[in-house]
Coordinates of C-alpha atoms in Angstrom, one line a residue:
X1 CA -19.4 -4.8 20.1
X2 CA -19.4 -1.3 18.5
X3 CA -16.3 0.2 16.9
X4 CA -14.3 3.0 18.4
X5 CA -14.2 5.8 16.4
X6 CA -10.4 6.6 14.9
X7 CA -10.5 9.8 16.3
X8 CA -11.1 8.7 19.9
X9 CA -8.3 6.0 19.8
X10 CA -5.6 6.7 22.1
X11 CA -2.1 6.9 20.5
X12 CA 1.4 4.9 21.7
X13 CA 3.1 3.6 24.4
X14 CA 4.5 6.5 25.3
X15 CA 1.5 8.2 26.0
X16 CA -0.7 6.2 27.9
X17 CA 2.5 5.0 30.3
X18 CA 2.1 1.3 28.8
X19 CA 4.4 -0.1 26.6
X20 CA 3.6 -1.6 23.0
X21 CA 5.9 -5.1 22.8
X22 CA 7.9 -4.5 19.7
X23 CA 6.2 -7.7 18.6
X24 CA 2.8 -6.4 18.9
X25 CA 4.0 -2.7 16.8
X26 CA 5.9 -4.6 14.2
X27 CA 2.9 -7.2 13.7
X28 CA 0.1 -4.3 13.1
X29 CA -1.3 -5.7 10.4
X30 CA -4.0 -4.1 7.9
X31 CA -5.6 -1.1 8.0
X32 CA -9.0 -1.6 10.2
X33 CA -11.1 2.4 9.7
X34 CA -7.6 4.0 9.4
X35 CA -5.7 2.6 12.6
X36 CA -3.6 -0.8 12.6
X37 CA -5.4 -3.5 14.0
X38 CA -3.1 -4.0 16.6
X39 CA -2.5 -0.9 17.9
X40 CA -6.2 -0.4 17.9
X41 CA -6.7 -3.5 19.7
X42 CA -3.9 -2.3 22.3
X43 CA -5.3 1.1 22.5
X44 CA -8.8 0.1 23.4
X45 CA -7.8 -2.5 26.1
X46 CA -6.9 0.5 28.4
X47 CA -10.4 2.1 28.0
X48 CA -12.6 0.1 30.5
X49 CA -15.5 0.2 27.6
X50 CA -13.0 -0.2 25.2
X51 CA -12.6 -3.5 22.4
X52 CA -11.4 -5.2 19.1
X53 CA -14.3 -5.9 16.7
X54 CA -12.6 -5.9 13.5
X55 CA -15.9 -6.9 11.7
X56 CA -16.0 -5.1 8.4
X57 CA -19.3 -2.7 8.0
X58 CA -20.2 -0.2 5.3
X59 CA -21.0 2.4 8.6
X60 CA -19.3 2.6 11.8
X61 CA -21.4 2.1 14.7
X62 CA -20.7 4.4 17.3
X63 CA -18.8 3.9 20.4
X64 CA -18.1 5.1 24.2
X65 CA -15.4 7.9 24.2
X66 CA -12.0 6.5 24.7
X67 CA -9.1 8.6 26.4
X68 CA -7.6 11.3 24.9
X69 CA -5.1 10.9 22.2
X70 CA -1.6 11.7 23.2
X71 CA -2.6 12.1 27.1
X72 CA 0.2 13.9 29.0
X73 CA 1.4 11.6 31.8
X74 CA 0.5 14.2 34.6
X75 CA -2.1 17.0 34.4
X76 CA -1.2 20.2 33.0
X77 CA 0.9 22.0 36.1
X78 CA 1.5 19.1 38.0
X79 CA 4.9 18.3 36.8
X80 CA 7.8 19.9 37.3
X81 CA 8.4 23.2 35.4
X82 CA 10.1 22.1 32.0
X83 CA 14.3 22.8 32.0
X84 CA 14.2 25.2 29.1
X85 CA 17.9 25.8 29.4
X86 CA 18.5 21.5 29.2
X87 CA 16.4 21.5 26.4
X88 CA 18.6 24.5 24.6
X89 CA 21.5 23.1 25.7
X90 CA 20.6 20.1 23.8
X91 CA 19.3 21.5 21.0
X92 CA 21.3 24.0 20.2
X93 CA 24.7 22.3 19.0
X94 CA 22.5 19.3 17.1
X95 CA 21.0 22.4 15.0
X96 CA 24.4 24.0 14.0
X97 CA 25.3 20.2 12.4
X98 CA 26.4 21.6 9.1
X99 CA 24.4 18.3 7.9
X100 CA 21.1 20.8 8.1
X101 CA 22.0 23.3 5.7
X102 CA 21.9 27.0 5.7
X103 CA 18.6 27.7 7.0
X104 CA 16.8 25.6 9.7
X105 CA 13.7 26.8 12.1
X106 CA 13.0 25.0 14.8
X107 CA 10.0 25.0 17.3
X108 CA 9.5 22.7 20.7
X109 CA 6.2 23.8 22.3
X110 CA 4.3 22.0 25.4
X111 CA 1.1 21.0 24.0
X112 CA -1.0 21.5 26.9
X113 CA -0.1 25.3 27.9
X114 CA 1.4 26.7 24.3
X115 CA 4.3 27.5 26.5
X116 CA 7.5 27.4 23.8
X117 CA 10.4 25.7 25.2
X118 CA 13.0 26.3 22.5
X119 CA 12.5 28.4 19.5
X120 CA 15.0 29.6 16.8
X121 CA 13.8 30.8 13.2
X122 CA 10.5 29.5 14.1
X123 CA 8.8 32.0 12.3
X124 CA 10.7 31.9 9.0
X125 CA 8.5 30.9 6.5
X126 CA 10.7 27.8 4.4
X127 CA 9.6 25.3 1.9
X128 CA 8.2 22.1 4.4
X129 CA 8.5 19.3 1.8
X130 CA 5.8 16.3 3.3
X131 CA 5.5 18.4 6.5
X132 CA 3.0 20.2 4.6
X133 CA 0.5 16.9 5.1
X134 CA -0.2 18.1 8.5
X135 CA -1.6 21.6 7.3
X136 CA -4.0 19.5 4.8
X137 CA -4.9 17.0 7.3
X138 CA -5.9 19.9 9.9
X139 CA -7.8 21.6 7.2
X140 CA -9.9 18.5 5.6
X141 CA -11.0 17.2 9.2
X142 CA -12.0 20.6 10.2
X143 CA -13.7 21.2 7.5
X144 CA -15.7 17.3 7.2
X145 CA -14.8 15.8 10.3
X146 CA -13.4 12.4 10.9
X147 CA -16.3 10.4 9.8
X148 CA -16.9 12.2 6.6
X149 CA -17.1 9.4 3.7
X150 CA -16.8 10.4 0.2
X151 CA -19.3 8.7 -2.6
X152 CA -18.5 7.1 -5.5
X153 CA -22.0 6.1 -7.6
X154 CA -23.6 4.7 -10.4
X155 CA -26.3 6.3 -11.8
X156 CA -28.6 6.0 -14.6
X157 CA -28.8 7.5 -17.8
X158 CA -30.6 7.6 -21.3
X159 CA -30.5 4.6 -24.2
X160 CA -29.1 1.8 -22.0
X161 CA -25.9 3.9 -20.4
X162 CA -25.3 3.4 -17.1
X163 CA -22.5 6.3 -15.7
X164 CA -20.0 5.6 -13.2
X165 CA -19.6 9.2 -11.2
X166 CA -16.4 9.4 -9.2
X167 CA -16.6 11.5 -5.9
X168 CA -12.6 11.7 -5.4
X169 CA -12.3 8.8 -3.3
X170 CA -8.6 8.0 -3.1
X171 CA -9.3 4.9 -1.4
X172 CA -10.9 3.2 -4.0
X173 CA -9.6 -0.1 -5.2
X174 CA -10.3 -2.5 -7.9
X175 CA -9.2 -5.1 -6.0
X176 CA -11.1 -8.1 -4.2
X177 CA -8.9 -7.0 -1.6
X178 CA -7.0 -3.6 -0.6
X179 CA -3.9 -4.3 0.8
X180 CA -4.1 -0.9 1.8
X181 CA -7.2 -1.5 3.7
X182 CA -11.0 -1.2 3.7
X183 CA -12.6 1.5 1.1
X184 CA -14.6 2.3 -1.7
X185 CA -14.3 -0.8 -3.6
X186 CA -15.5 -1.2 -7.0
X187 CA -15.5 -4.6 -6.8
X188 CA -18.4 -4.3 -4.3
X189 CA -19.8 -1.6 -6.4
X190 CA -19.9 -3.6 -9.4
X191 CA -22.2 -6.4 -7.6
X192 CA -24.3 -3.9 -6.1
X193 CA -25.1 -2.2 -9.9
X194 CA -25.4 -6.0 -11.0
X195 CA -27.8 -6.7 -9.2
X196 CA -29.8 -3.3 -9.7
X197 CA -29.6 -3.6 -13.5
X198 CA -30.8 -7.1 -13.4
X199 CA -33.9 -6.4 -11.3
X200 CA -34.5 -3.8 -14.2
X201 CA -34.5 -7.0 -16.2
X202 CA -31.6 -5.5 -17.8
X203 CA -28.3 -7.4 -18.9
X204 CA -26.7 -5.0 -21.8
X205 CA -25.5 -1.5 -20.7
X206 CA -22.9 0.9 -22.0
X207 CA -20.5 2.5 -19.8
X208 CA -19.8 6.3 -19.1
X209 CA -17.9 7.8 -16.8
X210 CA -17.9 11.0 -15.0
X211 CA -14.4 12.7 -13.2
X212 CA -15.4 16.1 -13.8
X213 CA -15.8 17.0 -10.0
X214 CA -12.2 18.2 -9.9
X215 CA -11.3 20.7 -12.0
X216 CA -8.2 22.6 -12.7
X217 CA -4.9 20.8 -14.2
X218 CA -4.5 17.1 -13.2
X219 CA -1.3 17.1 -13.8
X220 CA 0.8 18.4 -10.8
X221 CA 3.1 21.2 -11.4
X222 CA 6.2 18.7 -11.2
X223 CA 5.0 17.2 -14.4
X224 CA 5.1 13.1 -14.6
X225 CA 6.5 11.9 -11.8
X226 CA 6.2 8.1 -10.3
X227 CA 5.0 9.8 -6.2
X228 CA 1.8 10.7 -7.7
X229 CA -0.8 10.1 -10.4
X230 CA -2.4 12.7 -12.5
X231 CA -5.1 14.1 -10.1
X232 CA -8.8 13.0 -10.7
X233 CA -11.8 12.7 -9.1
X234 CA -12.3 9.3 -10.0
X235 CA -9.2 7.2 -9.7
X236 CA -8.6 3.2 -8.7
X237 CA -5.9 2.2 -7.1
X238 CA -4.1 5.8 -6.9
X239 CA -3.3 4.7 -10.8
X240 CA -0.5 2.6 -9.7
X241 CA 0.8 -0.1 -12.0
X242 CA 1.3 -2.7 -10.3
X243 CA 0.3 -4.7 -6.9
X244 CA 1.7 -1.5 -4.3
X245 CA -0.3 0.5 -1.9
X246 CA 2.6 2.7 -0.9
X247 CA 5.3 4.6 -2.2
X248 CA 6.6 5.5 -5.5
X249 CA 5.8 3.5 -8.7
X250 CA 4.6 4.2 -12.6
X251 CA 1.0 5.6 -12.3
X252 CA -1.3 5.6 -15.4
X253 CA -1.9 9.0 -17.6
X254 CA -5.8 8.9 -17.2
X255 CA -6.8 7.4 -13.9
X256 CA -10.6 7.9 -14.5
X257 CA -10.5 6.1 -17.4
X258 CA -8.5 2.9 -16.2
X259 CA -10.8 3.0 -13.4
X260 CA -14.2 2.6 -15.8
X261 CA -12.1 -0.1 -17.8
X262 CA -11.9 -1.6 -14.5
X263 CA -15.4 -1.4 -13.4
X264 CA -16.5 -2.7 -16.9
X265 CA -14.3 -5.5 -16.3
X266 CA -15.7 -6.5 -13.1
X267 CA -19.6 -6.1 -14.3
X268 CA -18.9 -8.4 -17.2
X269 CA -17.3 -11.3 -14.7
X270 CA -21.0 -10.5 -13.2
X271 CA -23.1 -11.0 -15.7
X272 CA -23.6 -7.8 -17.1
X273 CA -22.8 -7.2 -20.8
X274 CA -21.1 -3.8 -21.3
X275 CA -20.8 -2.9 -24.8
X276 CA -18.1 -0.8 -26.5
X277 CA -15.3 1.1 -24.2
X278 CA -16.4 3.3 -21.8
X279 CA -16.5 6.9 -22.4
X280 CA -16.5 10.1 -20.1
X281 CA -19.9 11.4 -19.4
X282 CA -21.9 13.6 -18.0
X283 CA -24.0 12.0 -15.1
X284 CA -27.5 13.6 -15.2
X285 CA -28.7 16.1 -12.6
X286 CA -30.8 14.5 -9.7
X287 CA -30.2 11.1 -10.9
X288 CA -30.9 8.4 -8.2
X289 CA -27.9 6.1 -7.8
X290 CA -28.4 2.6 -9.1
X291 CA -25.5 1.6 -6.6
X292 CA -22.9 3.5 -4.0
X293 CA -19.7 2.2 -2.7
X294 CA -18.2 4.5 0.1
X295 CA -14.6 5.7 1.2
X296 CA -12.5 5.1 4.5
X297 CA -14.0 7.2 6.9
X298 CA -11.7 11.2 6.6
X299 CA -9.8 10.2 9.8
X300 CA -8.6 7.3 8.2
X301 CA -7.6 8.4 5.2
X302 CA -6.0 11.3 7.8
X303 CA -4.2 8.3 9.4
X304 CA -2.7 6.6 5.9
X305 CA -1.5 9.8 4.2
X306 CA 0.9 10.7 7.1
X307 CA 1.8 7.5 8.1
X308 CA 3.2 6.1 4.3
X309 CA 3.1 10.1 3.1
X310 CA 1.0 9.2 0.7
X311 CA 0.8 12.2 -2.3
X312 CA -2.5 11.2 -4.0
X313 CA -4.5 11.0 -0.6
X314 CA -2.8 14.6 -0.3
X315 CA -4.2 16.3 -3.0
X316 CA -7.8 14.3 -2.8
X317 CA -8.0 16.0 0.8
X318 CA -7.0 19.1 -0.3
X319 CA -9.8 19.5 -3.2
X320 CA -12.6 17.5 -0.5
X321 CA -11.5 21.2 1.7
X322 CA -11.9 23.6 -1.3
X323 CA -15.3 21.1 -2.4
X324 CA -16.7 21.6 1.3
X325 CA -15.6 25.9 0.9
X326 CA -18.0 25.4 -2.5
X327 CA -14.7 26.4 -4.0
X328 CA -13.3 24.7 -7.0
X329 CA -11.6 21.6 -6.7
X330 CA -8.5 22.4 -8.1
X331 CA -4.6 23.6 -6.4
X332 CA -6.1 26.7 -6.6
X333 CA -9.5 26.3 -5.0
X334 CA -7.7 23.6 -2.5
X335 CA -4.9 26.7 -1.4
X336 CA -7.8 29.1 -1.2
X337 CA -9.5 26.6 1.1
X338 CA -7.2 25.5 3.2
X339 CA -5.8 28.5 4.4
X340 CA -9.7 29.8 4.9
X341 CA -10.0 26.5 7.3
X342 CA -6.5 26.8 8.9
X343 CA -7.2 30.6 10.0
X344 CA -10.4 29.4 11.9
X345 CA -8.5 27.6 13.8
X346 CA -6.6 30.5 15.6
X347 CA -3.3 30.1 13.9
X348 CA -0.6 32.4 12.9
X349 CA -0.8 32.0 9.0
X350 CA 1.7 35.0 7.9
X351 CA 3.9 34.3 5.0
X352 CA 2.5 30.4 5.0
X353 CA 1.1 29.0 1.2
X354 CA -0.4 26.0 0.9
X355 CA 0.2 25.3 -3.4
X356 CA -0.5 21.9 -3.2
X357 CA -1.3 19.4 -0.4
X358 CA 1.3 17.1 -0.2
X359 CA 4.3 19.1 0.0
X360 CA 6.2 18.4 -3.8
X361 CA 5.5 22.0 -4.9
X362 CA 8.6 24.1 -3.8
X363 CA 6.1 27.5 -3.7
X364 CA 4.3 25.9 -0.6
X365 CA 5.9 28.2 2.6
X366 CA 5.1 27.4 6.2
X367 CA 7.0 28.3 9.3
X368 CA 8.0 25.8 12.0
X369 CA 6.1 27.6 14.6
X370 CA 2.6 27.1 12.1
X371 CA 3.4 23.4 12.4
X372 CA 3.8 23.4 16.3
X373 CA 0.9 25.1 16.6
X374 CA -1.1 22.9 14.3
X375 CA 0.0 19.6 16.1
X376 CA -0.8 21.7 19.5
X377 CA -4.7 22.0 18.3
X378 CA -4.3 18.1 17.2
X379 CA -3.8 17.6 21.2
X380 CA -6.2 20.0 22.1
X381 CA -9.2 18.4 24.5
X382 CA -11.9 20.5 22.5
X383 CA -10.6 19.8 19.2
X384 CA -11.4 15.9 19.2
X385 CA -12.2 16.3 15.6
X386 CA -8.3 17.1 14.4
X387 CA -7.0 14.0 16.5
X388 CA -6.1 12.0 13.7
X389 CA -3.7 14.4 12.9
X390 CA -1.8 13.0 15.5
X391 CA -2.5 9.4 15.6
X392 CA -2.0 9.0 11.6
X393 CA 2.3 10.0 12.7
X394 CA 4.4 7.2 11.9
X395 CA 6.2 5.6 15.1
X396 CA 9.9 5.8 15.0
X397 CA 11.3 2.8 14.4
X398 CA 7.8 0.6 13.7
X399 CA 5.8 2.0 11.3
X400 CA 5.6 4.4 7.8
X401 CA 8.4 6.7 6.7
X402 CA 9.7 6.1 10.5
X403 CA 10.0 2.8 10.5
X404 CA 14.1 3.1 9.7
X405 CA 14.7 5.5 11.6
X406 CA 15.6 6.1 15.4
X407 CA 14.6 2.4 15.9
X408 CA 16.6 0.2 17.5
X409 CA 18.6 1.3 20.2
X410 CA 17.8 4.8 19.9
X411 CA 15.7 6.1 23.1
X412 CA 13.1 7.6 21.2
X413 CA 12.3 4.0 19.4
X414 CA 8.7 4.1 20.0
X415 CA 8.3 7.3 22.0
X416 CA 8.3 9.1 19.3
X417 CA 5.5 9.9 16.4
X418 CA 6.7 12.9 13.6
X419 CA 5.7 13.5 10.2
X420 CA 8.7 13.4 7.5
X421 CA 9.8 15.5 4.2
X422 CA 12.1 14.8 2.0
X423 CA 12.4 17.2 -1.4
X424 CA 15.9 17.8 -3.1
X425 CA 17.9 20.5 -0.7
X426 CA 14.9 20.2 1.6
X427 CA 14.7 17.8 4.7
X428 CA 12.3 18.2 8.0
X429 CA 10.3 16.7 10.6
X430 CA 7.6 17.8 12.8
X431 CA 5.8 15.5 15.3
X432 CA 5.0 15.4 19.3
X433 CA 6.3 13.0 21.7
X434 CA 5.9 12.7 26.1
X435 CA 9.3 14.0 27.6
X436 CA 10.3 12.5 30.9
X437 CA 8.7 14.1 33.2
X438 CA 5.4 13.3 31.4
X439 CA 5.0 16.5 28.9
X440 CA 3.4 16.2 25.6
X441 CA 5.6 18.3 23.6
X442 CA 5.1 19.3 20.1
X443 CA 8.4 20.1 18.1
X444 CA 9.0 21.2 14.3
X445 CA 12.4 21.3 12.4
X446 CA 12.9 22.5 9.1
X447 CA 15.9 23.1 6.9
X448 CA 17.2 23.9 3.3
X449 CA 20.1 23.5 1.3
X450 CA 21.1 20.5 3.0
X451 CA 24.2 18.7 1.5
X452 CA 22.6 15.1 1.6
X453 CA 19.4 13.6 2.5
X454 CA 21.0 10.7 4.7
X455 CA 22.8 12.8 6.6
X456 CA 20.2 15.8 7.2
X457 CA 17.9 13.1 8.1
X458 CA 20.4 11.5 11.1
X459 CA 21.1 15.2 12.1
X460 CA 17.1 15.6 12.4
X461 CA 16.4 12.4 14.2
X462 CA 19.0 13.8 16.6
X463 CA 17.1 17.0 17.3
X464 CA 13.6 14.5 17.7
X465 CA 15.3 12.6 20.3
X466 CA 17.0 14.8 22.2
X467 CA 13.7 16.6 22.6
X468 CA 12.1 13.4 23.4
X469 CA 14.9 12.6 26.5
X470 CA 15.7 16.1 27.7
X471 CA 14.0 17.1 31.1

């Protein structure tokens, strides 16, 4: 039975007018191609040619088309005219919660029309925090596409070395098994040059290694900091210390070199002598790879950066935009890129920067309204390609940096899918969710100066659900 592309999955309960159990959301297990086995299991029961094969496979085969992600209830018109003035009503006196700060910009659009139901400072460019993930996952899938894979290869070289060339894969792991899900694995990339070198009749290599497809500072302008590991085009693990696949923890200083101490490791359990330590490299032009181990396919790694807001995924997609520009793989090149990409997609760019990709520099600037307008092309019928923008939100109350919150007894507990950000002084939340009378809306609030985190985040969830109950 042939897999169904990520980017064809339909979304959540709320969507589709069937419900999730609670049991099924809070049992998703790994990662299967970017989406939750369970939910993906879920989501292709309703499509009549749709199925769970879970079978791992170095390329997806492709599939039927599956519904639309994020389907509005009723078609466009056929609903009753949206209460704007409920909706402001509701809205309003949540946004005054002193809890929000001094500045807040909000945005509630209907996904299907553009119509905007509530505005207010929606064009005041603020610092987004996390948000900011939606603008780089919009911009790498429009610029590869969902089923873009990124290499990472062995190739040959002079006297005996063998170099291991990293593509910026931030999926890869060194371990017999991801917990983050399938990947580039240099485990499998290890046999694979094992057996290469030894029908060469070779046993004894040395090791280079080659990161020098990024360029620019790895370092991120925030210095040392344990949400994300120095930046580098070839990197295990996302650096981290210990047995994690999420959130923050100790990373390494030089990624790209644990990674080749890890890859040397793993050809010696095979067999293959590797002598001295390995060493960075230059692979040779037009060398043919000995071995190739490939990355979650670009939706995917779409879907697990928003979902656990993961930084290092961030900044890989954000240098895969500026690589795909033929711009340099830096901040620089990955701003320059990213706001190329972004203004081919028709949207109002003025005043926005894109620093970095995942949101931790305070010089990135995007309005509420860009972010509305961004998850409105995710839900767009001709834009099948930026889909994973919306399935990779986290669920509230199931699943990522949403899992805590509006669960429970709130009414939005699994209606609702946003993106979260969370810097000092900085909290917002942008997302879509299907009102009552069967709407996908599209909503965005930002804020700064907020007292407290706890608090601004409450007030926030507030906003989310009274969008997602107001008809």
């Amino acid at each position: 039975m042939p897999l169904i592309k990520t980017w064809q999955l339909i979304a959540g309960s709320a969507v589709a007018g069937l419900a999730l159990s609670a049991t099924a959301v809070a049992a998703a297990g790994p990662w299967d191609s970017g989406q939750r086995k369970a939910e993906r299991v879920a989501a292709a029961s309703w499509s009549p040619t749709g199925g769970g094969d879970h079978e791992e496979r170095l390329i997806p085969l492709a599939a039927p088309s599956a519904p639309g992600v994020l389907t509005p209830l009723r078609a466009p018109g056929s609903a009753p005219a949206a209460n704007q003035d409920a909706l402001a009503d509701a809205l309003r006196p949540l946004l005054a919660d002193s809890a929000l700060g001094s500045v807040r910009g909000a945005s509630v659009v209907e996904a299907a029309t553009g119509k905007v139901l509530f505005e207010s400072g929606s064009h005041e460019v603020m610092t987004p925090a996390s948000t900011i993930k939606i603008a780089t996952a919009s911009a790498a899938l429009a610029a590869l596409g969902p089923e873009h894979r990124i290499r990472t290869t062995v190739v040959p070289d002079q006297g005996g070395r063998i170099v291991l060339v990293g593509g910026g894969d931030p999926s890869l792991s060194a371990r017999k098994k991801n917990p983050a899900g399938p990947g580039g694995s240099l485990v499998a990339l290890a046999a694979d040059t094992a057996q290469a070198l030894r029908s060469a009749n070779t046993d004894t290599v040395t090791l280079g290694y080659d990161a020098s497809l990024f360029s620019g500072p790895a370092r991120h302008p925030i210095g040392p900091n344990d949400n994300i590991a120095p930046v580098s085009a070839l990197m295990a693990d996302e650096g981290r210390s210990d047995d994690s696949f999420a959130g923050p923890v100790d990373r390494g200083d030089d990624p790209a070199q644990d990674a080749a101490r890890a890859f040397a490791d793993l050809l010696r359990e095979r067999g293959i002598k590797v002598t001295g330590e390995a060493v960075p490299a230059k692979a040779p032009a037009g060398a043919q790879p000995l071995a190739v181990t490939l990355s979650t396919p670009l939706g995917g790694l779409v879907e697990r950066m928003l979902t656990n807001s993961d930084n290092d995924i961030a900044e890989a997609l954000a240098r895969q935009t500026a690589l795909a520009a033929g711009k340099p793989a830096s901040f620089e090149g990955g701003e320059r890129a990213v706001t190329d990409r972004l203004a081919t997609l028709g949207v109002d760019l003025g005043g926005a920067r894109f620093a970095d990709g995942s949101g931790l520099n305070r010089a990135d600037k995007v309005s509420a309204g860009l972010l509305t307008a961004l998850l409105a092309k995710a839900a767009d019928p001709a834009r099948p390609e930026l889909r994973p923008v919306l399935t990779g939100l986290p669920v509230a109350g199931f699943s990522g940096t949403l899992k805590a919150r509006n669960a429970g007894a709130s009414p939005a507990a699994g209606l609702l899918r946003a993106k979260t950000g969370t810097l000092t002084g900085v909290n917002s939340l942008a997302g879509a969710v299907v009102d009552p009378s069967g709407r996908l809306l599209v909503f965005a609030f930002l804020t700064a100066n907020t007292p407290a985190p706890d608090t601004a985040e409450k007030a926030l969830d507030k906003l989310a659900a009274a969008v997602a109950t107001t008809s």
